[in-house]
Coordinates of C-alpha atoms and ligand atoms in Angstrom, one line a residue:
M156 CA 0.0 0.0 0.0
N157 CA 1.3 3.5 -0.9
N158 CA 1.7 5.2 2.5
M159 CA 2.0 8.9 1.5
N160 CA -0.1 9.4 -1.5
D161 CA -1.2 7.7 -4.7
T162 CA 1.5 9.2 -7.0
K163 CA 3.6 6.5 -8.4
V164 CA 7.4 7.0 -7.6
A165 CA 10.3 5.7 -9.7
L166 CA 14.0 5.7 -9.1
V167 CA 16.2 5.7 -12.1
T168 CA 20.0 5.1 -11.5
G169 CA 22.4 6.9 -13.8
A170 CA 19.5 9.3 -14.7
N171 CA 21.7 12.4 -15.4
K172 CA 22.3 11.7 -19.0
G173 CA 21.8 9.2 -21.8
I174 CA 19.2 6.5 -21.7
G175 CA 18.7 7.0 -17.9
F176 CA 17.7 10.6 -18.5
A177 CA 15.3 9.5 -21.2
I178 CA 13.8 6.9 -19.0
A179 CA 13.3 9.6 -16.3
Q180 CA 11.7 11.9 -18.8
G181 CA 9.4 9.1 -20.2
L182 CA 8.2 7.9 -16.8
G183 CA 7.6 11.6 -15.8
A184 CA 5.5 12.0 -19.0
V185 CA 3.2 9.0 -17.9
G186 CA 2.7 10.6 -14.4
F187 CA 5.5 9.2 -12.3
R188 CA 7.3 11.3 -9.7
V189 CA 10.9 10.6 -10.6
A190 CA 13.8 10.2 -8.2
V191 CA 16.8 11.2 -10.3
G192 CA 19.7 9.0 -9.2
A193 CA 23.1 10.4 -10.1
R194 CA 26.5 10.4 -8.4
D195 CA 27.7 13.9 -9.4
D196 CA 26.0 16.8 -7.7
A197 CA 26.3 19.3 -10.5
R198 CA 25.1 16.8 -13.3
R199 CA 22.3 15.7 -11.0
E200 CA 21.0 19.1 -10.3
E201 CA 21.2 20.1 -14.0
A202 CA 19.2 17.0 -15.0
V203 CA 16.5 17.7 -12.3
K204 CA 16.3 21.3 -13.6
Y205 CA 15.9 20.2 -17.2
L206 CA 13.2 17.5 -16.2
Q207 CA 11.3 20.0 -14.1
A208 CA 11.4 22.6 -16.9
A209 CA 9.9 19.8 -19.1
G210 CA 7.1 19.3 -16.6
V211 CA 8.4 16.2 -14.9
D212 CA 7.8 16.0 -11.1
S213 CA 11.3 15.1 -10.1
F214 CA 13.8 15.3 -7.2
G215 CA 17.5 14.5 -7.1
V216 CA 18.9 11.6 -5.2
A217 CA 22.8 11.4 -4.6
L218 CA 23.6 7.9 -5.7
D219 CA 26.8 6.1 -6.4
V220 CA 25.8 2.5 -7.1
T221 CA 29.3 1.3 -6.0
S222 CA 29.0 2.7 -2.5
D223 CA 27.1 1.0 0.4
D224 CA 26.9 4.3 2.3
S225 CA 25.7 6.3 -0.8
V226 CA 23.0 3.6 -1.5
A227 CA 21.9 3.6 2.0
A228 CA 21.6 7.3 2.1
A229 CA 19.7 7.3 -1.2
A230 CA 17.1 5.0 0.3
A231 CA 16.7 7.3 3.3
T232 CA 16.3 10.3 1.0
I233 CA 13.5 8.5 -1.0
E234 CA 11.9 7.3 2.2
R235 CA 11.9 10.9 3.6
T236 CA 10.8 12.5 0.3
A237 CA 8.3 10.1 -1.1
G238 CA 7.8 7.4 1.5
H239 CA 7.7 4.5 -1.0
L240 CA 8.9 3.3 -4.4
D241 CA 6.9 1.7 -7.2
V242 CA 9.5 1.4 -9.8
L243 CA 13.3 0.8 -9.7
V244 CA 15.2 1.1 -13.0
N245 CA 18.8 -0.1 -12.5
N246 CA 20.2 1.8 -15.5
A247 CA 23.6 3.0 -14.4
G248 CA 26.4 1.1 -16.2
I249 CA 29.9 1.4 -17.6
A250 CA 31.8 -0.3 -20.4
G251 CA 35.2 -0.2 -18.6
R252 CA 38.5 0.6 -20.2
T253 CA 38.9 -0.7 -23.8
D254 CA 41.8 -1.1 -26.0
G255 CA 41.1 -0.2 -29.6
G256 CA 37.4 -0.5 -28.8
K257 CA 37.9 -4.1 -27.4
Q258 CA 38.5 -5.9 -24.3
D259 CA 40.5 -8.9 -25.5
P260 CA 40.1 -11.9 -23.1
T261 CA 43.7 -13.1 -23.7
T262 CA 45.1 -9.7 -22.3
L263 CA 42.3 -8.9 -20.0
D264 CA 43.1 -6.6 -17.1
L265 CA 41.3 -8.1 -14.1
D266 CA 41.0 -4.7 -12.5
V267 CA 38.9 -3.7 -15.4
V268 CA 36.7 -6.7 -14.9
R269 CA 36.4 -6.0 -11.2
T270 CA 35.4 -2.3 -11.8
V271 CA 32.8 -3.3 -14.4
L272 CA 31.3 -5.9 -12.3
E273 CA 31.2 -3.5 -9.2
T274 CA 29.0 -1.1 -11.1
N275 CA 27.0 -3.3 -13.6
V276 CA 26.3 -6.3 -11.3
F277 CA 27.2 -5.6 -7.6
G278 CA 25.7 -2.1 -8.0
V279 CA 22.3 -3.5 -9.1
V280 CA 22.2 -6.0 -6.2
R281 CA 23.3 -3.3 -3.7
V282 CA 20.6 -0.8 -5.0
T283 CA 17.8 -3.4 -5.4
N284 CA 18.3 -4.8 -1.8
A285 CA 18.4 -1.3 -0.3
M286 CA 15.2 -0.2 -2.2
L287 CA 13.3 -3.4 -1.5
P288 CA 11.7 -2.2 1.7
L289 CA 10.4 0.9 -0.1
L290 CA 9.2 -1.3 -3.1
R291 CA 7.4 -3.6 -0.9
R292 CA 5.2 -0.7 0.1
S293 CA 3.9 -0.5 -3.5
D294 CA 0.7 -2.2 -4.8
A295 CA 2.7 -3.1 -8.1
P296 CA 6.5 -3.0 -7.7
R297 CA 8.5 -3.3 -11.0
I298 CA 12.2 -3.6 -11.3
V299 CA 13.9 -3.1 -14.6
N300 CA 17.6 -4.1 -15.0
M301 CA 19.2 -2.4 -18.0
S302 CA 21.2 -5.2 -19.8
S303 CA 22.5 -5.5 -23.3
N304 CA 22.2 -8.1 -26.1
M305 CA 26.0 -8.1 -25.8
G306 CA 25.3 -10.1 -22.7
S307 CA 23.4 -12.7 -24.7
L308 CA 25.4 -16.0 -25.0
T309 CA 23.2 -16.9 -27.9
M310 CA 23.7 -13.7 -29.9
Q311 CA 27.3 -12.9 -29.1
A312 CA 26.6 -9.4 -30.4
G313 CA 29.0 -6.6 -30.9
P314 CA 32.9 -6.5 -30.6
P315 CA 34.8 -8.7 -28.1
L316 CA 34.2 -6.9 -24.8
A317 CA 35.4 -9.5 -22.3
A318 CA 34.6 -7.4 -19.2
Y319 CA 31.5 -5.6 -20.3
A320 CA 29.6 -8.4 -22.1
P321 CA 30.0 -11.0 -19.3
S322 CA 28.9 -8.4 -16.8
K323 CA 25.6 -8.2 -18.5
T324 CA 25.4 -12.0 -18.8
M325 CA 25.7 -12.1 -15.0
L326 CA 23.2 -9.3 -14.6
N327 CA 20.7 -11.4 -16.7
G328 CA 21.4 -14.3 -14.4
I329 CA 20.9 -12.2 -11.3
T330 CA 17.6 -10.9 -12.8
A331 CA 16.5 -14.5 -13.2
Q332 CA 17.4 -15.2 -9.5
Y333 CA 15.5 -12.3 -8.4
A334 CA 12.4 -13.4 -10.4
R335 CA 12.5 -16.8 -8.8
R336 CA 12.7 -15.2 -5.4
F337 CA 9.8 -12.9 -6.2
S338 CA 7.7 -15.5 -8.0
D339 CA 4.9 -15.6 -5.3
T340 CA 5.0 -11.9 -4.7
N341 CA 3.7 -8.8 -6.7
I342 CA 7.2 -7.7 -7.5
I343 CA 8.0 -8.1 -11.2
V344 CA 11.6 -7.9 -12.4
N345 CA 12.9 -8.1 -16.0
A346 CA 15.9 -7.3 -18.0
A347 CA 15.9 -4.9 -20.9
C348 CA 18.1 -4.3 -23.9
P349 CA 17.8 -0.7 -25.3
G350 CA 19.5 -1.4 -28.7
Y351 CA 22.5 0.5 -29.9
V352 CA 22.0 4.0 -28.8
A353 CA 23.7 7.4 -29.3
T354 CA 25.1 8.3 -25.9
D355 CA 28.4 9.1 -24.3
F356 CA 28.7 5.3 -23.9
T357 CA 28.9 4.8 -27.7
G358 CA 30.6 8.1 -28.5
F359 CA 27.2 9.2 -29.8
N360 CA 28.0 6.9 -32.9
A361 CA 24.9 4.7 -32.8
P362 CA 21.6 4.7 -34.7
R363 CA 19.0 4.8 -32.0
T364 CA 18.0 7.9 -29.9
P365 CA 18.0 7.7 -26.1
E366 CA 14.2 8.0 -26.3
Q367 CA 14.1 4.9 -28.5
G368 CA 16.5 3.1 -26.0
A369 CA 14.4 4.2 -23.1
A370 CA 11.1 2.8 -24.5
I371 CA 11.6 -0.9 -23.5
A372 CA 12.5 0.1 -19.9
I373 CA 9.4 2.2 -19.7
R374 CA 7.2 -0.6 -21.0
L375 CA 8.7 -3.1 -18.4
A376 CA 8.4 -0.5 -15.6
T377 CA 4.7 -0.1 -16.3
L378 CA 3.8 -3.8 -16.9
P379 CA 0.4 -4.9 -15.7
D380 CA 0.1 -7.4 -12.8
D381 CA -0.1 -10.3 -15.3
G382 CA 2.9 -9.1 -17.3
P383 CA 6.0 -11.3 -18.0
R384 CA 8.4 -12.0 -15.2
G385 CA 12.1 -12.9 -15.2
G386 CA 12.6 -12.3 -18.9
F387 CA 14.9 -10.4 -21.3
F388 CA 13.2 -8.0 -23.8
D389 CA 13.9 -5.4 -26.3
D390 CA 11.6 -3.5 -28.6
E391 CA 11.0 -6.5 -30.8
G392 CA 10.2 -8.9 -27.9
V393 CA 12.2 -11.7 -26.2
V394 CA 15.9 -11.5 -26.4
P395 CA 17.6 -14.9 -26.2
W396 CA 19.7 -15.4 -23.0
Ligands
LIG112 P1 25.9 6.8 -20.5 O1 25.4 7.9 -21.3 O2 27.3 6.6 -20.4 O3 25.2 6.9 -19.1 C1 25.6 6.1 -18.0 C2 24.9 6.5 -16.7 O4 25.4 5.7 -15.7 C3 25.5 8.0 -16.4 O5 24.5 8.7 -15.8 C4 26.6 7.7 -15.4 O6 26.8 8.7 -14.5 C5 25.9 6.5 -14.6 N1 26.9 5.8 -13.8 C6 28.0 5.1 -14.1 N2 28.5 4.6 -13.0 C7 27.8 5.0 -12.0 C8 27.9 4.8 -10.6 N3 29.0 4.1 -10.0 N4 26.9 5.2 -9.8 C9 25.8 5.9 -10.3 N5 25.7 6.2 -11.7 C10 26.7 5.7 -12.4 O7 25.3 5.4 -21.0 P2 24.0 4.9 -21.7 O8 24.3 4.6 -23.0 O9 22.9 5.9 -21.3 O10 23.7 3.5 -20.9 C11 22.8 3.3 -19.9 C12 22.7 1.8 -19.6 O11 22.3 1.2 -20.9 C13 24.0 1.2 -19.2 O12 23.7 0.2 -18.2 C14 24.5 0.5 -20.5 O13 25.3 -0.7 -20.2 C15 23.2 0.1 -21.2 N6 23.2 -0.1 -22.6 C16 23.6 0.9 -23.5 C17 23.7 0.7 -24.8 C18 24.0 1.8 -25.8 O14 24.0 1.5 -27.0 N7 24.2 3.1 -25.4 C19 23.4 -0.5 -25.3 C20 23.1 -1.6 -24.4 C21 23.0 -1.3 -23.1 P3 28.1 9.8 -14.7 O15 27.5 10.8 -15.7 O16 28.3 10.3 -13.4 O17 29.2 9.1 -15.3

């Protein structure tokens, strides 16, 4: 039960730019109050300013997904400000250092792997578990994990990225584990692939807009109670694991 008011509240991590910003804008457009999770104060404040100017009911939440303290403080901020959470979009992600656009498994720097896993996988678990008490107060909690078809073992999409791609494979596995755990609850969790999107992440050298990349996350964040659980989806439908 929503304990403060009936406005639906969504937290988007890494919401200051790129796909995360577009998800925040899109959820705002369909009536969500949006908690704009971002680690950098200036970038977060600017994003909130833009969103508010665009008519989105939003507030900033300091959030570095790699920090236990930051994540705990973020949950406290949302509890104080909104009292509950209906949607969590785990969007923040990094590619990690590349060499000539690649991460070659035969020369892989394990520090790069650790850094990527810390954000793309451990960060998702850290944020999800910290937000669960707030999500459990919702009538229809939804969790969306922003994955990538590069993490699909079937598709083997994109260049060899031996740190990034397996991080998304593991994120998919974690998503399935949460779905099993939530199978007898009203919490629906899924993984999303945004496609190849023009953001800082891709050097703005990709065919899809952030709004197009955000669409699948928004759809999964607003699933009906009988919507799919524990799946991996893009705009076209199911993405193979
Ligand atoms: P982006 O423009 O580089 O944005 C990434 C966001 O994540 C930024 O807001 C960044 O914040 C934030 N972030 C990184 N580390 C963080 C941390 N430790 N704590 C909190 N926030 C952190 O990338 P994007 O293209 O929008 O990507 C968003 C998601 O989509 C990622 O998970 C990515 O793997 C996934 N994805 C993207 C594509 C694509 O084609 N672009 C394709 C498949 C999947 P700062 O500004 O502070 O760095």
